[in-house]
PDB file of C-alpha atoms in Angstrom:
ATOM      1  CA  VAL A1300     210.803  16.662 -27.899  1.00  0.00           C
ATOM      2  CA  SER A1301     207.529  18.505 -28.254  1.00  0.00           C
ATOM      3  CA  GLN A1302     207.366  20.217 -24.860  1.00  0.00           C
ATOM      4  CA  LEU A1303     210.208  22.061 -23.228  1.00  0.00           C
ATOM      5  CA  ALA A1304     210.917  24.261 -20.226  1.00  0.00           C
ATOM      6  CA  VAL A1305     214.163  26.023 -19.424  1.00  0.00           C
ATOM      7  CA  VAL A1306     215.139  25.914 -15.762  1.00  0.00           C
ATOM      8  CA  VAL A1307     217.508  28.763 -14.967  1.00  0.00           C
ATOM      9  CA  ASN A1308     219.417  27.269 -12.048  1.00  0.00           C
ATOM     10  CA  LYS A1309     221.939  28.821  -9.637  1.00  0.00           C
ATOM     11  CA  LEU A1310     220.424  32.298  -9.758  1.00  0.00           C
ATOM     12  CA  ASP A1311     220.993  32.398  -6.011  1.00  0.00           C
ATOM     13  CA  THR A1312     224.725  32.753  -6.783  1.00  0.00           C
ATOM     14  CA  VAL A1313     224.015  36.140  -8.395  1.00  0.00           C
ATOM     15  CA  ASN A1314     221.599  37.219  -5.647  1.00  0.00           C
ATOM     16  CA  TRP A1315     218.529  36.471  -7.799  1.00  0.00           C
ATOM     17  CA  SER A1316     219.530  39.083 -10.373  1.00  0.00           C
ATOM     18  CA  GLN A1317     216.609  39.822 -12.686  1.00  0.00           C
ATOM     19  CA  GLU A1318     219.051  41.371 -15.127  1.00  0.00           C
ATOM     20  CA  ARG A1319     221.033  38.116 -15.382  1.00  0.00           C
ATOM     21  CA  TYR A1320     217.808  36.091 -15.732  1.00  0.00           C
ATOM     22  CA  ASN A1321     216.583  38.350 -18.563  1.00  0.00           C
ATOM     23  CA  GLU A1322     219.947  38.032 -20.313  1.00  0.00           C
ATOM     24  CA  ILE A1323     219.697  34.221 -20.204  1.00  0.00           C
ATOM     25  CA  VAL A1324     216.073  34.271 -21.387  1.00  0.00           C
ATOM     26  CA  GLU A1325     216.953  36.545 -24.305  1.00  0.00           C
ATOM     27  CA  LYS A1326     219.902  34.447 -25.500  1.00  0.00           C
ATOM     28  CA  MET A1327     218.173  31.097 -25.031  1.00  0.00           C
ATOM     29  CA  SER A1328     214.973  32.290 -26.732  1.00  0.00           C
ATOM     30  CA  VAL A1329     216.904  33.134 -29.896  1.00  0.00           C
ATOM     31  CA  PHE A1330     218.621  29.734 -29.808  1.00  0.00           C
ATOM     32  CA  LEU A1331     215.354  27.853 -29.232  1.00  0.00           C
ATOM     33  CA  GLN A1332     213.614  29.663 -32.098  1.00  0.00           C
ATOM     34  CA  GLN A1333     216.502  28.768 -34.399  1.00  0.00           C
ATOM     35  CA  ALA A1334     216.199  25.157 -33.200  1.00  0.00           C
ATOM     36  CA  GLY A1335     212.549  25.123 -34.259  1.00  0.00           C
ATOM     37  CA  TYR A1336     210.644  25.848 -31.046  1.00  0.00           C
ATOM     38  CA  LYS A1337     207.970  28.244 -32.207  1.00  0.00           C
ATOM     39  CA  ASN A1338     205.777  28.019 -29.126  1.00  0.00           C
ATOM     40  CA  LYS A1339     206.493  30.052 -26.057  1.00  0.00           C
ATOM     41  CA  VAL A1340     208.930  28.067 -23.914  1.00  0.00           C
ATOM     42  CA  PRO A1341     208.580  28.748 -20.179  1.00  0.00           C
ATOM     43  CA  PHE A1342     211.674  29.909 -18.288  1.00  0.00           C
ATOM     44  CA  VAL A1343     211.789  29.226 -14.560  1.00  0.00           C
ATOM     45  CA  PRO A1344     214.391  30.674 -12.185  1.00  0.00           C
ATOM     46  CA  CYS A1345     215.418  28.453  -9.285  1.00  0.00           C
ATOM     47  CA  SER A1346     218.123  27.202  -6.983  1.00  0.00           C
ATOM     48  CA  GLY A1347     218.557  23.458  -6.949  1.00  0.00           C
ATOM     49  CA  LEU A1348     220.872  23.729  -3.951  1.00  0.00           C
ATOM     50  CA  SER A1349     218.405  25.526  -1.670  1.00  0.00           C
ATOM     51  CA  GLY A1350     215.288  24.202  -3.424  1.00  0.00           C
ATOM     52  CA  GLU A1351     213.996  27.719  -4.045  1.00  0.00           C
ATOM     53  CA  ASN A1352     211.159  27.703  -6.607  1.00  0.00           C
ATOM     54  CA  VAL A1353     211.649  23.998  -7.340  1.00  0.00           C
ATOM     55  CA  THR A1354     208.472  22.577  -5.782  1.00  0.00           C
ATOM     56  CA  THR A1355     206.802  25.647  -4.266  1.00  0.00           C
ATOM     57  CA  PRO A1356     206.551  29.318  -5.296  1.00  0.00           C
ATOM     58  CA  PRO A1357     209.542  31.492  -4.405  1.00  0.00           C
ATOM     59  CA  LYS A1358     209.996  32.580  -0.801  1.00  0.00           C
ATOM     60  CA  ALA A1359     213.291  34.444  -1.199  1.00  0.00           C
ATOM     61  CA  GLN A1360     212.362  38.117  -1.253  1.00  0.00           C
ATOM     62  CA  ALA A1361     215.026  38.936  -3.847  1.00  0.00           C
ATOM     63  CA  LEU A1362     213.355  36.497  -6.276  1.00  0.00           C
ATOM     64  CA  ALA A1363     209.725  36.990  -5.275  1.00  0.00           C
ATOM     65  CA  SER A1364     210.072  40.751  -5.847  1.00  0.00           C
ATOM     66  CA  TRP A1365     210.251  40.250  -9.626  1.00  0.00           C
ATOM     67  CA  TYR A1366     209.157  36.653 -10.365  1.00  0.00           C
ATOM     68  CA  SER A1367     205.574  35.565  -9.770  1.00  0.00           C
ATOM     69  CA  GLY A1368     205.418  32.651 -12.200  1.00  0.00           C
ATOM     70  CA  PRO A1369     205.119  28.929 -11.501  1.00  0.00           C
ATOM     71  CA  SER A1370     207.651  26.664  -9.802  1.00  0.00           C
ATOM     72  CA  VAL A1371     209.622  24.063 -11.741  1.00  0.00           C
ATOM     73  CA  LEU A1372     207.283  21.309 -10.538  1.00  0.00           C
ATOM     74  CA  SER A1373     204.186  23.278 -11.588  1.00  0.00           C
ATOM     75  CA  VAL A1374     205.569  23.752 -15.089  1.00  0.00           C
ATOM     76  CA  ILE A1375     206.305  20.027 -15.394  1.00  0.00           C
ATOM     77  CA  ASP A1376     202.875  19.118 -14.000  1.00  0.00           C
ATOM     78  CA  ASN A1377     201.259  21.269 -16.707  1.00  0.00           C
ATOM     79  CA  PHE A1378     202.945  19.455 -19.580  1.00  0.00           C
ATOM     80  CA  LYS A1379     200.333  17.695 -21.682  1.00  0.00           C
ATOM     81  CA  CYS A1380     200.604  13.925 -21.928  1.00  0.00           C
ATOM     82  CA  PRO A1381     201.359  12.923 -25.501  1.00  0.00           C
ATOM     83  CA  GLU A1382     198.593  11.069 -27.275  1.00  0.00           C
ATOM     84  CA  ARG A1383     199.341   7.392 -27.658  1.00  0.00           C
ATOM     85  CA  PRO A1384     198.425   5.775 -30.986  1.00  0.00           C
ATOM     86  CA  VAL A1385     196.612   2.810 -29.391  1.00  0.00           C
ATOM     87  CA  ASP A1386     194.452   2.288 -32.476  1.00  0.00           C
ATOM     88  CA  LYS A1387     197.474   1.239 -34.569  1.00  0.00           C
ATOM     89  CA  PRO A1388     199.186  -2.170 -34.703  1.00  0.00           C
ATOM     90  CA  PHE A1389     201.319  -3.105 -31.709  1.00  0.00           C
ATOM     91  CA  ARG A1390     204.970  -2.046 -32.060  1.00  0.00           C
ATOM     92  CA  PHE A1391     207.523  -2.422 -29.260  1.00  0.00           C
ATOM     93  CA  SER A1392     211.161  -1.260 -29.248  1.00  0.00           C
ATOM     94  CA  VAL A1393     213.336  -3.607 -27.192  1.00  0.00           C
ATOM     95  CA  ASN A1394     215.890  -1.817 -25.018  1.00  0.00           C
ATOM     96  CA  ASP A1395     217.154  -4.720 -22.921  1.00  0.00           C
ATOM     97  CA  THR A1396     216.816  -8.457 -22.392  1.00  0.00           C
ATOM     98  CA  PHE A1397     217.296 -10.446 -19.207  1.00  0.00           C
ATOM     99  CA  ASN A1398     217.351 -14.101 -18.180  1.00  0.00           C
ATOM    100  CA  GLY A1399     214.301 -15.534 -16.491  1.00  0.00           C
ATOM    101  CA  THR A1400     213.841 -18.884 -14.824  1.00  0.00           C
ATOM    102  CA  GLY A1401     214.653 -21.978 -16.845  1.00  0.00           C
ATOM    103  CA  SER A1402     214.737 -21.275 -20.562  1.00  0.00           C
ATOM    104  CA  ASN A1403     212.545 -18.170 -20.254  1.00  0.00           C
ATOM    105  CA  PHE A1404     213.787 -14.661 -20.784  1.00  0.00           C
ATOM    106  CA  GLY A1405     212.295 -11.208 -20.536  1.00  0.00           C
ATOM    107  CA  VAL A1406     212.546  -7.947 -22.397  1.00  0.00           C
ATOM    108  CA  SER A1407     212.115  -4.333 -21.466  1.00  0.00           C
ATOM    109  CA  GLY A1408     211.483  -1.441 -23.782  1.00  0.00           C
ATOM    110  CA  ARG A1409     208.917   1.010 -25.014  1.00  0.00           C
ATOM    111  CA  VAL A1410     205.511   0.564 -26.591  1.00  0.00           C
ATOM    112  CA  GLU A1411     205.653   2.738 -29.706  1.00  0.00           C
ATOM    113  CA  THR A1412     202.126   2.091 -31.005  1.00  0.00           C
ATOM    114  CA  GLY A1413     199.150  -0.081 -30.202  1.00  0.00           C
ATOM    115  CA  MET A1414     198.537  -1.997 -27.021  1.00  0.00           C
ATOM    116  CA  VAL A1415     199.023  -5.493 -25.687  1.00  0.00           C
ATOM    117  CA  ALA A1416     197.548  -7.589 -22.880  1.00  0.00           C
ATOM    118  CA  VAL A1417     198.598 -10.638 -20.909  1.00  0.00           C
ATOM    119  CA  GLY A1418     198.035 -13.734 -23.020  1.00  0.00           C
ATOM    120  CA  ASP A1419     198.403 -11.946 -26.367  1.00  0.00           C
ATOM    121  CA  LYS A1420     200.667 -13.540 -28.946  1.00  0.00           C
ATOM    122  CA  VAL A1421     203.254 -11.277 -30.546  1.00  0.00           C
ATOM    123  CA  LEU A1422     205.601 -11.731 -33.483  1.00  0.00           C
ATOM    124  CA  VAL A1423     209.237 -11.121 -32.522  1.00  0.00           C
ATOM    125  CA  ALA A1424     211.292  -9.768 -35.407  1.00  0.00           C
ATOM    126  CA  PRO A1425     213.723 -10.264 -37.039  1.00  0.00           C
ATOM    127  CA  HIS A1426     213.579 -13.996 -36.171  1.00  0.00           C
ATOM    128  CA  ASN A1427     209.820 -14.213 -36.811  1.00  0.00           C
ATOM    129  CA  GLU A1428     209.187 -16.157 -33.612  1.00  0.00           C
ATOM    130  CA  ILE A1429     205.873 -16.125 -31.765  1.00  0.00           C
ATOM    131  CA  ALA A1430     205.938 -15.151 -28.072  1.00  0.00           C
ATOM    132  CA  VAL A1431     203.174 -14.933 -25.484  1.00  0.00           C
ATOM    133  CA  VAL A1432     202.844 -11.877 -23.243  1.00  0.00           C
ATOM    134  CA  ARG A1433     202.929 -12.776 -19.540  1.00  0.00           C
TER     135      ARG A1433
END
């Protein structure tokens, strides 16, 4: 995990206490640094129950009086897409298989490196069988 945000939920249950928020930020920051997160990790107060500061900036006066940062959605939207190594050989991790029609079957998973197109032939390991991408 290269990008992280901490969503401080249920602050509405403590009447949007800035003191409680700061306490959580302080303790979690120490933990995250020890876990290897050197970059500044954003902390976002919210209430999942009421939706406060989840998709739009805070409207609750008790929160808006001390927090002027982004909403949870804004923080997520600002994450940078990881670069995909498309210039490397095609590698695919199979997560699941399913039966198709007749003797065909399908797979689902994740492209780790490279890219593939319909009609490409791929080598399926460990059985070393050739398959065609449809």
